[in-house]
């Protein structure tokens, strides 16, 4: 068994059809089939069940898959480690929530760009669920997400806290009053947004288990709809006065236990921490008053 065998195995497992794996790997299906059988023979166990629609993993295949999935990341990390001479340079991909970008990142990114001019910084927006997956898959070097995140493959470093609040139409006096009036609608970002999940939990604790919703892709669209009386949302209080003008919406306070949320910086525990990432974390530590070394 070698690296090429594991790459081929991972492709077949991911695509579910040997012919598709052959196309992706720029080879012929007969070669894929023969090499998979040779791998199974060398391991002494069957890795796939064959059926009319393609193949599916056996128990042995499922046990092998996590190791095969690490190979591309390990090879990429090995190349990065060999080239990294201690000077921050090259591509650095960072994920962040839209709210974090709007409230926290502009000064940090400006300071980092001045301190590390040879780094090509890429900022990728997303929901917490999307960014956790991106870090795990190696699509970004790290990401700012809402905590807590419990994943044995990921390191979660606390960065800062946000104070959340309910936003409603101007003149709204209280959340209990809105709930009592009935026909409550929430205005939220797409599925996977941690604030959306928290709002649903806040309402469920108050006897509203499944509110109707309107889903939007930007904060500006959400605030416009809330201001027009179409529903309520849950977001960091600090957005008022910046993304949302003061007085445009009503701000309804929550108890401290529901209002406080910690933002953490995620990265893979087994990933190579480049000089660029180490410098970024050091800069973040200065910006947020933390010891944030890699």
Short mmCIF file of C-alpha atoms in Angstrom, two decimals:
data_model
loop_
_atom_site.label_atom_id
_atom_site.label_comp_id
_atom_site.label_asym_id
_atom_site.label_seq_id
_atom_site.Cartn_x
_atom_site.Cartn_y
_atom_site.Cartn_z
CA UNK A 1 0.00 0.00 0.00
CA UNK A 2 1.36 3.41 -0.98
CA UNK A 3 0.21 7.03 -1.27
CA UNK A 4 -1.16 6.49 -4.80
CA UNK A 5 -3.26 3.55 -3.58
CA UNK A 6 -4.77 5.64 -0.79
CA UNK A 7 -5.52 8.55 -3.12
CA UNK A 8 -7.29 6.19 -5.48
CA UNK A 9 -9.21 4.55 -2.64
CA UNK A 10 -10.32 7.98 -1.31
CA UNK A 11 -11.55 9.04 -4.76
CA UNK A 12 -13.61 5.88 -5.21
CA UNK A 13 -15.06 6.21 -1.69
CA UNK A 14 -15.98 9.88 -2.26
CA UNK A 15 -17.48 9.45 -5.73
CA UNK A 16 -19.09 6.05 -5.25
CA UNK A 17 -18.41 4.96 -8.84
CA UNK A 18 -15.09 3.63 -10.12
CA UNK A 19 -15.65 5.16 -13.55
CA UNK A 20 -15.97 8.65 -12.06
CA UNK A 21 -12.85 8.08 -9.98
CA UNK A 22 -11.01 7.05 -13.15
CA UNK A 23 -12.02 10.30 -14.90
CA UNK A 24 -10.94 12.40 -11.91
CA UNK A 25 -7.59 10.61 -11.69
CA UNK A 26 -7.05 10.72 -15.48
CA UNK A 27 -6.89 6.95 -15.91
CA UNK A 28 -9.15 4.14 -17.15
CA UNK A 29 -11.76 2.28 -15.12
CA UNK A 30 -10.07 -1.09 -15.56
CA UNK A 31 -6.94 0.29 -13.92
CA UNK A 32 -8.93 1.62 -10.96
CA UNK A 33 -10.74 -1.68 -10.54
CA UNK A 34 -7.51 -3.68 -10.68
CA UNK A 35 -5.70 -1.45 -8.20
CA UNK A 36 -8.61 -1.52 -5.74
CA UNK A 37 -8.65 -5.33 -5.89
CA UNK A 38 -4.89 -5.41 -5.39
CA UNK A 39 -5.23 -3.10 -2.37
CA UNK A 40 -7.94 -5.33 -0.91
CA UNK A 41 -5.74 -8.40 -1.47
CA UNK A 42 -2.74 -6.75 0.22
CA UNK A 43 -4.84 -5.78 3.26
CA UNK A 44 -6.66 -9.09 3.38
CA UNK A 45 -10.12 -7.53 3.54
CA UNK A 46 -12.83 -6.19 1.28
CA UNK A 47 -13.02 -2.37 1.21
CA UNK A 48 -16.07 -1.93 -1.04
CA UNK A 49 -19.37 -3.66 -1.65
CA UNK A 50 -20.08 -3.72 -5.39
CA UNK A 51 -23.65 -3.14 -6.62
CA UNK A 52 -25.42 -2.03 -9.78
CA UNK A 53 -25.23 1.67 -8.94
CA UNK A 54 -21.56 1.69 -8.03
CA UNK A 55 -19.76 0.85 -4.80
CA UNK A 56 -20.18 1.53 -1.08
CA UNK A 57 -17.72 1.21 1.78
CA UNK A 58 -17.57 -1.87 3.95
CA UNK A 59 -16.80 -1.56 7.67
CA UNK A 60 -13.11 -2.04 6.85
CA UNK A 61 -13.32 0.67 4.18
CA UNK A 62 -14.91 3.09 6.63
CA UNK A 63 -12.09 2.45 9.09
CA UNK A 64 -9.46 3.10 6.41
CA UNK A 65 -11.07 6.23 4.94
CA UNK A 66 -10.02 8.80 7.61
CA UNK A 67 -6.38 7.84 7.09
CA UNK A 68 -6.69 8.12 3.31
CA UNK A 69 -8.32 11.55 3.66
CA UNK A 70 -5.30 12.84 5.56
CA UNK A 71 -2.86 12.11 2.74
CA UNK A 72 -3.51 15.20 0.55
CA UNK A 73 -3.33 17.48 3.60
CA UNK A 74 -0.13 15.86 4.83
CA UNK A 75 1.51 16.21 1.42
CA UNK A 76 0.45 19.86 1.18
CA UNK A 77 1.67 20.54 4.73
CA UNK A 78 4.99 18.83 3.96
CA UNK A 79 5.54 21.11 0.96
CA UNK A 80 4.60 24.19 3.00
CA UNK A 81 6.92 23.21 5.84
CA UNK A 82 9.85 22.69 3.46
CA UNK A 83 9.36 26.12 1.86
CA UNK A 84 8.67 28.06 5.07
CA UNK A 85 11.89 29.83 6.09
CA UNK A 86 10.30 31.79 8.95
CA UNK A 87 9.32 34.87 6.95
CA UNK A 88 5.52 35.35 6.65
CA UNK A 89 4.71 35.09 2.95
CA UNK A 90 2.44 33.33 0.51
CA UNK A 91 -1.29 32.65 0.63
CA UNK A 92 -3.19 32.76 3.92
CA UNK A 93 -6.91 31.92 3.81
CA UNK A 94 -8.96 33.04 6.80
CA UNK A 95 -12.68 32.40 7.30
CA UNK A 96 -14.98 34.69 9.25
CA UNK A 97 -18.61 35.31 10.02
CA UNK A 98 -20.10 38.34 8.27
CA UNK A 99 -20.75 39.96 11.65
CA UNK A 100 -17.15 39.41 12.75
CA UNK A 101 -15.88 40.93 9.52
CA UNK A 102 -18.13 43.96 9.94
CA UNK A 103 -17.35 44.57 13.61
CA UNK A 104 -13.85 43.34 14.34
CA UNK A 105 -11.59 42.53 11.43
CA UNK A 106 -10.91 45.71 9.46
CA UNK A 107 -8.30 47.15 11.90
CA UNK A 108 -6.70 43.72 12.38
CA UNK A 109 -6.44 43.09 8.63
CA UNK A 110 -5.02 46.55 7.99
CA UNK A 111 -2.35 46.13 10.68
CA UNK A 112 -1.50 42.65 9.43
CA UNK A 113 -1.19 43.81 5.81
CA UNK A 114 1.26 46.52 6.88
CA UNK A 115 3.28 44.15 9.09
CA UNK A 116 3.37 41.28 6.56
CA UNK A 117 3.30 42.73 3.05
CA UNK A 118 4.43 39.47 1.42
CA UNK A 119 1.34 37.58 2.60
CA UNK A 120 -1.56 37.23 0.14
CA UNK A 121 -4.54 37.29 2.49
CA UNK A 122 -7.83 35.72 1.39
CA UNK A 123 -10.93 36.33 3.53
CA UNK A 124 -13.70 33.76 3.13
CA UNK A 125 -17.15 34.58 4.60
CA UNK A 126 -19.50 31.88 5.83
CA UNK A 127 -21.72 30.58 8.59
CA UNK A 128 -20.25 28.80 11.59
CA UNK A 129 -21.19 25.40 10.16
CA UNK A 130 -19.68 26.22 6.77
CA UNK A 131 -16.46 27.54 8.28
CA UNK A 132 -16.00 24.61 10.68
CA UNK A 133 -16.23 22.30 7.65
CA UNK A 134 -13.81 24.52 5.68
CA UNK A 135 -11.20 24.34 8.46
CA UNK A 136 -11.61 20.59 8.84
CA UNK A 137 -11.21 20.05 5.09
CA UNK A 138 -8.23 22.40 4.81
CA UNK A 139 -10.03 24.90 2.56
CA UNK A 140 -8.97 27.70 4.93
CA UNK A 141 -6.02 27.94 7.32
CA UNK A 142 -8.25 29.05 10.17
CA UNK A 143 -11.57 30.77 10.88
CA UNK A 144 -13.37 33.00 13.36
CA UNK A 145 -16.60 31.25 14.41
CA UNK A 146 -19.07 31.26 17.27
CA UNK A 147 -18.12 28.98 20.11
CA UNK A 148 -18.21 26.59 21.65
CA UNK A 149 -16.85 24.20 19.02
CA UNK A 150 -16.06 20.70 20.27
CA UNK A 151 -14.15 18.69 17.67
CA UNK A 152 -11.13 16.51 18.46
CA UNK A 153 -9.52 17.46 15.12
CA UNK A 154 -9.75 21.22 15.74
CA UNK A 155 -8.09 23.67 18.10
CA UNK A 156 -10.46 26.45 19.26
CA UNK A 157 -8.68 29.52 20.65
CA UNK A 158 -10.94 32.08 22.42
CA UNK A 159 -10.69 35.53 20.82
CA UNK A 160 -13.42 37.87 22.09
CA UNK A 161 -16.99 37.99 23.37
CA UNK A 162 -20.04 39.51 21.71
CA UNK A 163 -23.19 40.77 23.43
CA UNK A 164 -26.24 39.55 21.51
CA UNK A 165 -29.64 41.20 21.41
CA UNK A 166 -33.02 40.77 19.76
CA UNK A 167 -33.70 43.30 16.99
CA UNK A 168 -37.32 44.16 16.20
CA UNK A 169 -39.36 46.84 14.44
CA UNK A 170 -39.12 50.39 15.86
CA UNK A 171 -41.42 50.90 18.81
CA UNK A 172 -41.37 47.27 19.92
CA UNK A 173 -41.43 47.25 23.74
CA UNK A 174 -40.54 43.66 24.67
CA UNK A 175 -40.04 40.14 23.42
CA UNK A 176 -42.82 38.72 25.64
CA UNK A 177 -45.20 41.23 24.06
CA UNK A 178 -44.24 40.11 20.58
CA UNK A 179 -44.72 36.48 21.51
CA UNK A 180 -48.11 37.18 23.08
CA UNK A 181 -49.25 38.95 19.92
CA UNK A 182 -48.67 35.75 17.95
CA UNK A 183 -47.68 35.24 14.30
CA UNK A 184 -44.00 35.68 15.13
CA UNK A 185 -41.55 35.49 12.24
CA UNK A 186 -37.74 35.39 12.39
CA UNK A 187 -35.51 37.07 9.80
CA UNK A 188 -32.23 35.19 9.59
CA UNK A 189 -29.18 34.21 7.60
CA UNK A 190 -29.05 30.84 5.84
CA UNK A 191 -29.04 27.49 7.63
CA UNK A 192 -25.85 26.85 9.59
CA UNK A 193 -25.73 30.35 11.08
CA UNK A 194 -25.05 30.09 14.81
CA UNK A 195 -27.10 33.22 15.58
CA UNK A 196 -30.09 31.69 13.81
CA UNK A 197 -29.75 28.55 15.94
CA UNK A 198 -29.47 30.65 19.11
CA UNK A 199 -32.57 32.66 18.22
CA UNK A 200 -34.54 29.48 17.63
CA UNK A 201 -33.36 28.21 21.04
CA UNK A 202 -34.29 31.52 22.76
CA UNK A 203 -37.80 31.33 21.33
CA UNK A 204 -38.19 27.61 22.10
CA UNK A 205 -37.43 28.32 25.77
CA UNK A 206 -40.30 30.84 25.67
CA UNK A 207 -42.82 28.46 24.15
CA UNK A 208 -42.29 29.21 20.45
CA UNK A 209 -40.76 25.98 19.15
CA UNK A 210 -41.08 26.51 15.38
CA UNK A 211 -41.42 30.14 14.29
CA UNK A 212 -41.94 30.99 10.65
CA UNK A 213 -38.84 32.38 8.99
CA UNK A 214 -37.51 34.55 6.20
CA UNK A 215 -33.99 33.75 5.06
CA UNK A 216 -31.58 36.32 3.60
CA UNK A 217 -27.95 36.42 2.55
CA UNK A 218 -26.79 39.75 3.99
CA UNK A 219 -27.01 41.70 7.23
CA UNK A 220 -28.30 44.78 5.40
CA UNK A 221 -31.25 42.82 3.98
CA UNK A 222 -32.04 41.43 7.43
CA UNK A 223 -32.04 44.86 9.09
CA UNK A 224 -34.16 46.33 6.28
CA UNK A 225 -36.79 43.64 6.79
CA UNK A 226 -36.71 43.94 10.58
CA UNK A 227 -37.09 47.73 10.33
CA UNK A 228 -40.09 47.21 8.04
CA UNK A 229 -41.77 45.03 10.66
CA UNK A 230 -41.43 41.70 8.85
CA UNK A 231 -39.91 39.87 11.82
CA UNK A 232 -37.18 39.77 14.47
CA UNK A 233 -33.56 38.69 14.44
CA UNK A 234 -30.72 37.96 16.87
CA UNK A 235 -27.31 39.52 16.22
CA UNK A 236 -24.48 41.28 18.06
CA UNK A 237 -25.69 44.48 19.74
CA UNK A 238 -22.59 46.32 18.49
CA UNK A 239 -23.96 46.30 14.93
CA UNK A 240 -26.24 49.19 15.92
CA UNK A 241 -24.53 52.43 15.02
CA UNK A 242 -22.42 50.76 12.35
CA UNK A 243 -24.10 48.35 9.94
CA UNK A 244 -27.49 49.45 11.32
CA UNK A 245 -28.14 53.13 12.12
CA UNK A 246 -29.24 53.93 15.67
CA UNK A 247 -33.02 54.19 15.96
CA UNK A 248 -33.65 52.17 12.81
CA UNK A 249 -34.72 49.12 14.84
CA UNK A 250 -35.68 48.38 18.44
CA UNK A 251 -33.03 46.60 20.53
CA UNK A 252 -34.39 44.14 23.09
CA UNK A 253 -31.96 42.96 25.77
CA UNK A 254 -31.56 39.31 26.74
CA UNK A 255 -30.48 37.82 30.08
CA UNK A 256 -26.65 37.62 30.31
CA UNK A 257 -26.63 33.83 29.94
CA UNK A 258 -28.39 34.11 26.57
CA UNK A 259 -26.70 37.30 25.40
CA UNK A 260 -23.03 36.39 25.80
CA UNK A 261 -21.31 34.47 23.00
CA UNK A 262 -17.62 33.77 22.57
CA UNK A 263 -15.92 33.96 19.19
CA UNK A 264 -13.08 31.48 18.75
CA UNK A 265 -10.39 31.01 16.14
CA UNK A 266 -10.35 27.47 14.73
CA UNK A 267 -7.51 25.61 13.08
CA UNK A 268 -6.64 21.97 12.56
CA UNK A 269 -4.63 20.40 15.39
CA UNK A 270 -2.59 18.32 12.95
CA UNK A 271 -2.15 21.08 10.36
CA UNK A 272 1.10 22.89 9.64
CA UNK A 273 1.12 26.36 11.24
CA UNK A 274 2.89 28.51 8.68
CA UNK A 275 4.86 31.62 9.55
CA UNK A 276 2.05 33.63 7.98
CA UNK A 277 -0.55 32.01 10.26
CA UNK A 278 1.68 32.45 13.31
CA UNK A 279 2.08 36.15 12.48
CA UNK A 280 -1.66 36.55 11.95
CA UNK A 281 -2.45 34.97 15.32
CA UNK A 282 0.12 37.17 17.03
CA UNK A 283 -1.48 40.24 15.41
CA UNK A 284 -4.93 39.01 16.49
CA UNK A 285 -3.65 38.62 20.04
CA UNK A 286 -2.56 42.25 20.05
CA UNK A 287 -5.83 43.43 18.52
CA UNK A 288 -8.03 41.53 20.97
CA UNK A 289 -5.79 41.73 24.03
CA UNK A 290 -4.90 38.03 24.07
CA UNK A 291 -1.85 35.78 24.05
CA UNK A 292 -2.60 34.35 20.60
CA UNK A 293 0.64 32.79 19.48
CA UNK A 294 0.45 29.79 17.16
#
